[in-house]
Amino acid sequence: MNYETIVIGAGLAGMMAALGRAERGERVMVLAKGHGSTHWAAGCLDLFAEADDPLGAINQLVQTRPAHPYALAGVAALEQALARVRGVAEAVGYPLVGNAGRNLLMPTALGALRPTAFVPATMVNGEARQLGDGRPTLIAGLHELRDFFPPLIAANLRAQGYAAEGVYLELPPVERAHDFSPVVVARLFERPAFRAALGRQLAALVRKGGYARIGLPAVLGLYNAVEVVRELQALSGALIFEIPTLPTSVPGMRLFHAFEQALTKAGARLQIGGWVLRGEGSNPHLHAVFSEAAAREQRHLARRWVLATGGVMGGGLRAEHTGVVNETALGLPVRTPSGRSDWFQARFLDEAGHPIFRAGIAVDAQLRPLDAADQIVYTNVAVVGSALADFDPIREGCLEGVALATGFAAGQL
Amino acid sequence: MDHIELSLTQSLDHCIKCNICTSACPVAAVTDAFPGPKYVGPQAQRFRHEGQPVPDASVDYCSGCRVCNQVCPTGVKIAELNARARAQIVAERGLPLRNWLVARAGLVGRMSCGPHAPLLNFGLRLTPARWAVEKVIGIHRKAPLPASSTYTFRAWFRKHRAPTTARRQVAFFHGCATNFYEPHVGKAAIAVLEHNGFEVLLPKQQCCGLPLISNGDFKAATSAHEANVQALVSYARQGIPIVGTSTSCTLTLKEEAPEILALHSEDVQIVAAGTYDIFEFLRSLAERGELKTDFRPIERHLPYHQPCQYRAHRLGSPAMDVLSLIPGLVLEESHAECCGIAGTYGLKQEKYQIGMDVGAKLFDMVKRSGSDLALCDSETCRWQITHATGVASKHPIEILAEAYGLEL
Amino acid sequence: MRTIETDVLVIGGGATGTGCARDLAMRGIRTILVEKGDLTHGTTGRYHGLLHSGGRYVTKDPQSATECARENVVLRKIMPHCLEDTSGFFVTTPWDDPAYGDVFVKNCRLTGVPVQELSVQAMLRREPLLNPQISRVFEVMDGSADSFLATRSTALSAEEYGAQIWTYHHVVDLVREGDRVTGAVVEDLRNGERIGILCACVLNAAGAWAGKIAAMAGVTVTVLPGKGTMVAMNHRMVNTVVNRCKLPDDGDIIVPIHTVAVIGTTDVHVPDPDVYGIEPDEIQFMLAEGDKLIPGFSQYRALRAWAGVRPLYKDRDVANDRDIPRTFKLLDHAERDGVEGMLSIVGGKWTTYRLMAEESVDALAKRLGNTRPCRTAEEPLPLPPTEHQTTFRPPVRTTGPGASVAAEVEALQHAPLYWLGKHLSEVEHEQSFADLICECEMASRSRVLAAIDAGAKNLDDIRRDVRMGMGPCQGGWCIYRTTALLFERRGEDGLSHANSNDALLHFLQARWKGLVPVLWGDQLRQARLDELIYVGVLGADRLRPIAEQGGGLVTDNPAVATEYVKA
């Protein structure tokens, strides 16, 4: 079937681009190997971590680092993208709250405080400036959930000056005995009896300890988390907030789900499980891509393409032991730090980040891929998100911001 | 060991432990008898050692729906690893009679199909009979067993008179279900293909072997596949497409049998490369502008479930693509992972409820649609949908035939 | 300074020192063992895990070959739970001298190393991934050994017999009075306390560090630290130890141990056992050598790389370190240097650790007037609490040169031999899937807690006990979980959140060091996901201001910061 635009990759960048094009009335398909970065990250929107005012910092950054994806997409694209993504989330009853001009400080499952610009409404009550109002916070979990440990979270919060205590709740009777992954527990929270039983336990703890807030693992339902939070607040008499846990990320799955709904509504198609192996084009046009399928490849045709396959983590880039880094879908030229010996810092958590993770595709102002001589490889391809060169989405704390801004830009070009 | 085999057995190396498969797994979602694809797949695989006792138990609860493969971002062939691990359990601990029986769709079909079918069907609808079947062979008393047809598809085809205007040929792989239980699906397919100018050939064939694979009987599955390859390879060599209406049969010919059973001969590969699901085939005609579009409008809003086995072809939604050409017809996609039957999985006494729970999302969707008809490409899924919702179900090819106004 | 008295002070908590402590204690000799890190912190914990058949030494080092062949059988009897009966092949690849095969067989016979030739077809049936161009195959009694578990079990036995095992105790100085060593001053690295130990004799079993210890008594012992680098691959491509049939060389052996296959090793002389790096070309060389044994080997996923230092004792001039005998030597410093009260046991290899202990303790006992015989070859080792008691016995090998020994070992009905499916089958049996803290290596909560309760001084100690963090994700999930469990379990014993945070940061870094040399492909992708988890989800980098060493943990103490540095 012929599409006007095919987007390769179903992370935030790809889905944002697809939504933009579908809403302009194009026939759009999202073609992705599988689920990806939405399901791993915390489910918040990081714009720029190392500044109280991320938008201000980004305004400066576009001046000083013209090759940074933010500079290519433009600050206006970022702002419009934020408005659009909030609309997408709002449409499924899952509002994202925050402010591009001021980072929130959110407690993590280690009890550290992590800056991010927008969080789902289910998390916002845990923001550090609120926690610091002098009233005690309870961090509560379940022993059965091996990805959330209230005592350590509470102790680390106390060490940073926030009154907090950690406690394990008793698992309400369920037919399950063995398996309590975050997603499994999220499904349990969709049962009224389950949350009622936990709500009663929380209410008793609040009566005894006078807690103003309760932090729970971010597993409070897959599809109706805002409702669950509201109900637990009513039952317990305290403000509830979610704290993200290890992958898979339930808040991330909710974001993915919100985009899935928006794309379906806009008439776009999603083909998950289609692994793009190669493209076919004659410079400067990409004509077709081929995805892996049973027994033979599937050919896809489109006028315009968006490459949103991610970086090393997403699988869009793959490094060989010889020191070569390949772009996996279309074989585009990759900008890579010289030899393998320069790829890494000696310290894992070195503030500067590891140079290899700044590898990526160089693009022009319209996000079209460039070769080593800065010539456009394909005029009908836009590259978005973490596949782009010259930035480190995790260390700069701009994973979602860049994905949304560049994805939005590609949706409007 | 060839590269196809290596790409399967070594694919566990791609796992980055991210849990995406487990989060999407419809079976792990409803029962903790199954700890999820990551655990039984790439994780457990590192602890397996051919020639040593089988350490596994829970992998038997994998339904083989392949949702894990679909969502895995790194390309681990989880479902295939699981199928092989299950076969090791069977090799060591033997195959229960029930699994032997449900794995032999063709044999059971042959025994029950024919003029005596109504009587047999009536008998199997009786509660005491089903109770006995559950006790003796472990097929759940409520599980959706198909009603046998009074005639076989092949018998009908022998008498069928084809139009003489055909320009091109296709070979039809009907599978057991069409032959013994639902000849009307085959008739619709023949009508659509002939309407589009094809002469339909009917090769000799037997069960594709998928039920044998999913019950771990690799020996029997291998001989089934080898026989089919022998029967089909001459068609494929002549460039005559092999087209089937059962998505799981075509997937088995294309991929499951060669990969899971490690059959990689040239003939096997030629048959695989020459096999198409019917809507995949029709879509490719449409893409080339060769599909007839003389459709009558069908003013209906119908729920459509793309079976997990169809998604496992990794082709998108060919039936949706083709049916979208019919004026007036609006399809609502189920977006459900699986109906829960997964071939023979949901028939088993200990897995029936799991299957029903897996399918709950789909059943809800079908019921909420208010439609009296649901569309689905796979026979066992259709039976499961109808069993769970009371809503009648059809293969999309039947709607296409109707849109062409073809007499069946 | 507190001073205590004992008969023998053993220095070094590797296989040899721990084996000595057990033997001493079993003979009723009062013993204290000090180790500056965790047990196996030195070379024992950094080797490929081969239980030698002796085959590697039949030509160059026949004495060592014979010792290995004998001890191989003894160890199967006393520590079955630490050993896997993998069997081993010596294979002639197109790159190897075809004439060496006959020399090899002849020398096996001369040294008492059981060997059997088998056909290439039979080899490929058992190991289908091996190079089909291999021309000859010889089967020997190689196995794989969990050297952490073996040493833990040995230490537990020593303690049951009254020995004291002091890990994280660093020897600050040896006390020498005239011509006599009378004891040592050690520092407890957990709190900086110094303790004097008076003893009748010091047994220097510090391996690659033996020269440094001897120097404290003014005695020269030349131990050449020979660095050996190894790479663990993500899964076992072979279930049999595979050696090239040639004189021992770099990258010529693949050992399947637990869930991984280890290729080893290089041999590079380094000036100091505490300072060495892993060079990228060492890794590339070994992967290329691996391709010769298993075509495509270099394309498989490498998990991590590490290096250990062989304690090669040099008592005469040899040109090549590979030519230094692998056998061991007991040095009586009274005879050799005129210094009483100290013996050094140097050289040797893991497989012969018990024999080394027996000979050392025979000499010591004689000096102390103790006439009780050595019983370490007969009495089986106890199981540490991190090991589940399991009744399932894997099938006994019935073919090849190890068959008769296998039957003999089985007849003893000691603990069952280790087998690859052991942990999976236990988890399946207990349905403890959701209680796995380290999912890759299937370390359940109860086993991790047992390791914590057994006195772990940091997360690395727990890793050695239950393999936490040793699988594909290298701790992506389990470092977080284990840190929190450590805090919950020890919080009341003075371990604070800050100490826990420090333990987490320390272990993340320890994992990183072994990852860097092999980061490409899937493992690089994994490392990036782990970075997202620890930076982008957990904000671990933001814990630094509230991380602090202490609470009974030892993390970045310079005395044990022996982790190699990047060259």
mmCIF file with all atom_site columns, C-alpha atoms in Angstrom, chain C residues 44-157:
data_model
loop_
_atom_site.group_PDB
_atom_site.id
_atom_site.type_symbol
_atom_site.label_atom_id
_atom_site.label_alt_id
_atom_site.label_comp_id
_atom_site.label_asym_id
_atom_site.label_entity_id
_atom_site.label_seq_id
_atom_site.pdbx_PDB_ins_code
_atom_site.Cartn_x
_atom_site.Cartn_y
_atom_site.Cartn_z
_atom_site.occupancy
_atom_site.B_iso_or_equiv
_atom_site.pdbx_formal_charge
_atom_site.auth_seq_id
_atom_site.auth_comp_id
_atom_site.auth_asym_id
_atom_site.auth_atom_id
_atom_site.pdbx_PDB_model_num
ATOM 1   C CA . THR C 1 44  ? 41.796 -17.235 42.497 1.00 0.00 ? 44  THR C CA 1
ATOM 2   C CA . GLY C 1 45  ? 38.812 -15.059 41.702 1.00 0.00 ? 45  GLY C CA 1
ATOM 3   C CA . ARG C 1 46  ? 40.210 -13.969 38.375 1.00 0.00 ? 46  ARG C CA 1
ATOM 4   C CA . TYR C 1 47  ? 40.943 -17.109 36.443 1.00 0.00 ? 47  TYR C CA 1
ATOM 5   C CA . HIS C 1 48  ? 38.931 -18.884 33.798 1.00 0.00 ? 48  HIS C CA 1
ATOM 6   C CA . GLY C 1 49  ? 37.679 -21.611 36.086 1.00 0.00 ? 49  GLY C CA 1
ATOM 7   C CA . LEU C 1 50  ? 39.395 -24.610 34.534 1.00 0.00 ? 50  LEU C CA 1
ATOM 8   C CA . LEU C 1 51  ? 39.666 -27.806 36.524 1.00 0.00 ? 51  LEU C CA 1
ATOM 9   C CA . HIS C 1 52  ? 42.825 -29.033 34.843 1.00 0.00 ? 52  HIS C CA 1
ATOM 10  C CA . SER C 1 53  ? 43.077 -32.548 33.536 1.00 0.00 ? 53  SER C CA 1
ATOM 11  C CA . GLY C 1 54  ? 46.809 -31.867 33.328 1.00 0.00 ? 54  GLY C CA 1
ATOM 12  C CA . GLY C 1 55  ? 46.689 -31.998 29.538 1.00 0.00 ? 55  GLY C CA 1
ATOM 13  C CA . ARG C 1 56  ? 47.979 -28.485 29.079 1.00 0.00 ? 56  ARG C CA 1
ATOM 14  C CA . TYR C 1 57  ? 51.251 -29.323 30.815 1.00 0.00 ? 57  TYR C CA 1
ATOM 15  C CA . VAL C 1 58  ? 52.097 -32.830 29.645 1.00 0.00 ? 58  VAL C CA 1
ATOM 16  C CA . THR C 1 59  ? 54.916 -31.653 27.404 1.00 0.00 ? 59  THR C CA 1
ATOM 17  C CA . LYS C 1 60  ? 56.427 -28.568 28.993 1.00 0.00 ? 60  LYS C CA 1
ATOM 18  C CA . ASP C 1 61  ? 55.785 -29.220 32.642 1.00 0.00 ? 61  ASP C CA 1
ATOM 19  C CA . PRO C 1 62  ? 55.245 -32.950 33.249 1.00 0.00 ? 62  PRO C CA 1
ATOM 20  C CA . GLN C 1 63  ? 55.376 -32.724 37.038 1.00 0.00 ? 63  GLN C CA 1
ATOM 21  C CA . SER C 1 64  ? 52.598 -30.169 37.029 1.00 0.00 ? 64  SER C CA 1
ATOM 22  C CA . ALA C 1 65  ? 50.601 -32.391 34.672 1.00 0.00 ? 65  ALA C CA 1
ATOM 23  C CA . THR C 1 66  ? 50.829 -35.347 36.997 1.00 0.00 ? 66  THR C CA 1
ATOM 24  C CA . GLU C 1 67  ? 49.894 -33.252 40.026 1.00 0.00 ? 67  GLU C CA 1
ATOM 25  C CA . CYS C 1 68  ? 46.884 -31.846 38.179 1.00 0.00 ? 68  CYS C CA 1
ATOM 26  C CA . ALA C 1 69  ? 45.725 -35.299 37.091 1.00 0.00 ? 69  ALA C CA 1
ATOM 27  C CA . ARG C 1 70  ? 45.809 -36.575 40.664 1.00 0.00 ? 70  ARG C CA 1
ATOM 28  C CA . GLU C 1 71  ? 44.235 -33.532 42.263 1.00 0.00 ? 71  GLU C CA 1
ATOM 29  C CA . ASN C 1 72  ? 41.534 -33.449 39.592 1.00 0.00 ? 72  ASN C CA 1
ATOM 30  C CA . VAL C 1 73  ? 40.199 -36.726 41.012 1.00 0.00 ? 73  VAL C CA 1
ATOM 31  C CA . VAL C 1 74  ? 40.595 -35.609 44.624 1.00 0.00 ? 74  VAL C CA 1
ATOM 32  C CA . LEU C 1 75  ? 38.676 -32.383 44.070 1.00 0.00 ? 75  LEU C CA 1
ATOM 33  C CA . ARG C 1 76  ? 35.804 -34.229 42.390 1.00 0.00 ? 76  ARG C CA 1
ATOM 34  C CA . LYS C 1 77  ? 35.431 -36.170 45.599 1.00 0.00 ? 77  LYS C CA 1
ATOM 35  C CA . ILE C 1 78  ? 35.661 -33.350 48.105 1.00 0.00 ? 78  ILE C CA 1
ATOM 36  C CA . MET C 1 79  ? 33.876 -30.475 46.345 1.00 0.00 ? 79  MET C CA 1
ATOM 37  C CA . PRO C 1 80  ? 31.420 -31.870 43.787 1.00 0.00 ? 80  PRO C CA 1
ATOM 38  C CA . HIS C 1 81  ? 29.073 -28.922 44.293 1.00 0.00 ? 81  HIS C CA 1
ATOM 39  C CA . CYS C 1 82  ? 31.795 -26.591 42.967 1.00 0.00 ? 82  CYS C CA 1
ATOM 40  C CA . LEU C 1 83  ? 32.624 -28.599 39.868 1.00 0.00 ? 83  LEU C CA 1
ATOM 41  C CA . GLU C 1 84  ? 30.983 -29.334 36.571 1.00 0.00 ? 84  GLU C CA 1
ATOM 42  C CA . ASP C 1 85  ? 32.037 -32.466 34.768 1.00 0.00 ? 85  ASP C CA 1
ATOM 43  C CA . THR C 1 86  ? 32.262 -30.844 31.355 1.00 0.00 ? 86  THR C CA 1
ATOM 44  C CA . SER C 1 87  ? 35.029 -33.051 30.036 1.00 0.00 ? 87  SER C CA 1
ATOM 45  C CA . GLY C 1 88  ? 37.601 -31.482 27.741 1.00 0.00 ? 88  GLY C CA 1
ATOM 46  C CA . PHE C 1 89  ? 38.882 -31.686 24.187 1.00 0.00 ? 89  PHE C CA 1
ATOM 47  C CA . PHE C 1 90  ? 42.319 -31.027 22.771 1.00 0.00 ? 90  PHE C CA 1
ATOM 48  C CA . VAL C 1 91  ? 41.741 -30.297 19.115 1.00 0.00 ? 91  VAL C CA 1
ATOM 49  C CA . THR C 1 92  ? 44.134 -29.944 16.199 1.00 0.00 ? 92  THR C CA 1
ATOM 50  C CA . THR C 1 93  ? 43.002 -27.010 14.081 1.00 0.00 ? 93  THR C CA 1
ATOM 51  C CA . PRO C 1 94  ? 44.474 -26.148 10.683 1.00 0.00 ? 94  PRO C CA 1
ATOM 52  C CA . TRP C 1 95  ? 46.707 -23.657 12.480 1.00 0.00 ? 95  TRP C CA 1
ATOM 53  C CA . ASP C 1 96  ? 48.267 -26.293 14.735 1.00 0.00 ? 96  ASP C CA 1
ATOM 54  C CA . ASP C 1 97  ? 51.169 -28.629 14.059 1.00 0.00 ? 97  ASP C CA 1
ATOM 55  C CA . PRO C 1 98  ? 49.506 -31.950 13.143 1.00 0.00 ? 98  PRO C CA 1
ATOM 56  C CA . ALA C 1 99  ? 52.500 -33.841 14.496 1.00 0.00 ? 99  ALA C CA 1
ATOM 57  C CA . TYR C 1 100 ? 51.890 -32.614 18.037 1.00 0.00 ? 100 TYR C CA 1
ATOM 58  C CA . GLY C 1 101 ? 48.874 -34.911 18.479 1.00 0.00 ? 101 GLY C CA 1
ATOM 59  C CA . ASP C 1 102 ? 50.990 -38.033 18.812 1.00 0.00 ? 102 ASP C CA 1
ATOM 60  C CA . VAL C 1 103 ? 53.471 -36.257 21.091 1.00 0.00 ? 103 VAL C CA 1
ATOM 61  C CA . PHE C 1 104 ? 50.537 -35.131 23.221 1.00 0.00 ? 104 PHE C CA 1
ATOM 62  C CA . VAL C 1 105 ? 49.135 -38.645 23.606 1.00 0.00 ? 105 VAL C CA 1
ATOM 63  C CA . LYS C 1 106 ? 52.550 -40.097 24.411 1.00 0.00 ? 106 LYS C CA 1
ATOM 64  C CA . ASN C 1 107 ? 53.189 -37.452 27.049 1.00 0.00 ? 107 ASN C CA 1
ATOM 65  C CA . CYS C 1 108 ? 49.726 -37.922 28.551 1.00 0.00 ? 108 CYS C CA 1
ATOM 66  C CA . ARG C 1 109 ? 50.574 -41.573 29.065 1.00 0.00 ? 109 ARG C CA 1
ATOM 67  C CA . LEU C 1 110 ? 53.949 -40.674 30.576 1.00 0.00 ? 110 LEU C CA 1
ATOM 68  C CA . THR C 1 111 ? 52.459 -38.207 33.025 1.00 0.00 ? 111 THR C CA 1
ATOM 69  C CA . GLY C 1 112 ? 49.379 -40.239 33.973 1.00 0.00 ? 112 GLY C CA 1
ATOM 70  C CA . VAL C 1 113 ? 46.853 -37.921 32.336 1.00 0.00 ? 113 VAL C CA 1
ATOM 71  C CA . PRO C 1 114 ? 43.905 -40.038 31.110 1.00 0.00 ? 114 PRO C CA 1
ATOM 72  C CA . VAL C 1 115 ? 43.242 -39.409 27.418 1.00 0.00 ? 115 VAL C CA 1
ATOM 73  C CA . GLN C 1 116 ? 41.165 -40.909 24.612 1.00 0.00 ? 116 GLN C CA 1
ATOM 74  C CA . GLU C 1 117 ? 41.083 -39.991 20.963 1.00 0.00 ? 117 GLU C CA 1
ATOM 75  C CA . LEU C 1 118 ? 37.698 -39.595 19.330 1.00 0.00 ? 118 LEU C CA 1
ATOM 76  C CA . SER C 1 119 ? 36.544 -38.972 15.802 1.00 0.00 ? 119 SER C CA 1
ATOM 77  C CA . VAL C 1 120 ? 35.864 -35.510 14.425 1.00 0.00 ? 120 VAL C CA 1
ATOM 78  C CA . GLN C 1 121 ? 32.303 -36.660 13.646 1.00 0.00 ? 121 GLN C CA 1
ATOM 79  C CA . ALA C 1 122 ? 31.794 -37.643 17.281 1.00 0.00 ? 122 ALA C CA 1
ATOM 80  C CA . MET C 1 123 ? 33.194 -34.294 18.357 1.00 0.00 ? 123 MET C CA 1
ATOM 81  C CA . LEU C 1 124 ? 30.806 -32.417 16.066 1.00 0.00 ? 124 LEU C CA 1
ATOM 82  C CA . ARG C 1 125 ? 27.866 -34.413 17.368 1.00 0.00 ? 125 ARG C CA 1
ATOM 83  C CA . ARG C 1 126 ? 28.716 -33.263 20.859 1.00 0.00 ? 126 ARG C CA 1
ATOM 84  C CA . GLU C 1 127 ? 29.827 -29.750 19.950 1.00 0.00 ? 127 GLU C CA 1
ATOM 85  C CA . PRO C 1 128 ? 28.273 -28.800 16.615 1.00 0.00 ? 128 PRO C CA 1
ATOM 86  C CA . LEU C 1 129 ? 29.710 -25.277 16.624 1.00 0.00 ? 129 LEU C CA 1
ATOM 87  C CA . LEU C 1 130 ? 33.342 -26.368 16.672 1.00 0.00 ? 130 LEU C CA 1
ATOM 88  C CA . ASN C 1 131 ? 35.371 -25.840 13.546 1.00 0.00 ? 131 ASN C CA 1
ATOM 89  C CA . PRO C 1 132 ? 34.657 -28.768 11.178 1.00 0.00 ? 132 PRO C CA 1
ATOM 90  C CA . GLN C 1 133 ? 38.192 -28.376 9.817  1.00 0.00 ? 133 GLN C CA 1
ATOM 91  C CA . ILE C 1 134 ? 39.575 -29.749 13.039 1.00 0.00 ? 134 ILE C CA 1
ATOM 92  C CA . SER C 1 135 ? 41.568 -32.882 12.171 1.00 0.00 ? 135 SER C CA 1
ATOM 93  C CA . ARG C 1 136 ? 42.103 -34.690 15.485 1.00 0.00 ? 136 ARG C CA 1
ATOM 94  C CA . VAL C 1 137 ? 40.374 -34.651 18.845 1.00 0.00 ? 137 VAL C CA 1
ATOM 95  C CA . PHE C 1 138 ? 41.562 -35.974 22.199 1.00 0.00 ? 138 PHE C CA 1
ATOM 96  C CA . GLU C 1 139 ? 39.295 -36.134 25.193 1.00 0.00 ? 139 GLU C CA 1
ATOM 97  C CA . VAL C 1 140 ? 40.639 -35.502 28.687 1.00 0.00 ? 140 VAL C CA 1
ATOM 98  C CA . MET C 1 141 ? 39.158 -35.036 32.155 1.00 0.00 ? 141 MET C CA 1
ATOM 99  C CA . ASP C 1 142 ? 38.947 -31.248 32.116 1.00 0.00 ? 142 ASP C CA 1
ATOM 100 C CA . GLY C 1 143 ? 36.120 -29.703 34.060 1.00 0.00 ? 143 GLY C CA 1
ATOM 101 C CA . SER C 1 144 ? 35.054 -26.294 35.206 1.00 0.00 ? 144 SER C CA 1
ATOM 102 C CA . ALA C 1 145 ? 35.250 -25.028 38.746 1.00 0.00 ? 145 ALA C CA 1
ATOM 103 C CA . ASP C 1 146 ? 33.552 -22.271 40.688 1.00 0.00 ? 146 ASP C CA 1
ATOM 104 C CA . SER C 1 147 ? 36.620 -20.977 42.489 1.00 0.00 ? 147 SER C CA 1
ATOM 105 C CA . PHE C 1 148 ? 34.594 -18.535 44.611 1.00 0.00 ? 148 PHE C CA 1
ATOM 106 C CA . LEU C 1 149 ? 32.344 -21.256 45.893 1.00 0.00 ? 149 LEU C CA 1
ATOM 107 C CA . ALA C 1 150 ? 35.201 -23.682 46.405 1.00 0.00 ? 150 ALA C CA 1
ATOM 108 C CA . THR C 1 151 ? 37.136 -21.170 48.482 1.00 0.00 ? 151 THR C CA 1
ATOM 109 C CA . ARG C 1 152 ? 34.056 -20.170 50.464 1.00 0.00 ? 152 ARG C CA 1
ATOM 110 C CA . SER C 1 153 ? 33.361 -23.815 51.205 1.00 0.00 ? 153 SER C CA 1
ATOM 111 C CA . THR C 1 154 ? 36.980 -24.394 52.204 1.00 0.00 ? 154 THR C CA 1
ATOM 112 C CA . ALA C 1 155 ? 36.911 -21.380 54.518 1.00 0.00 ? 155 ALA C CA 1
ATOM 113 C CA . LEU C 1 156 ? 33.670 -22.579 56.066 1.00 0.00 ? 156 LEU C CA 1
ATOM 114 C CA . SER C 1 157 ? 35.267 -25.939 56.813 1.00 0.00 ? 157 SER C CA 1
#
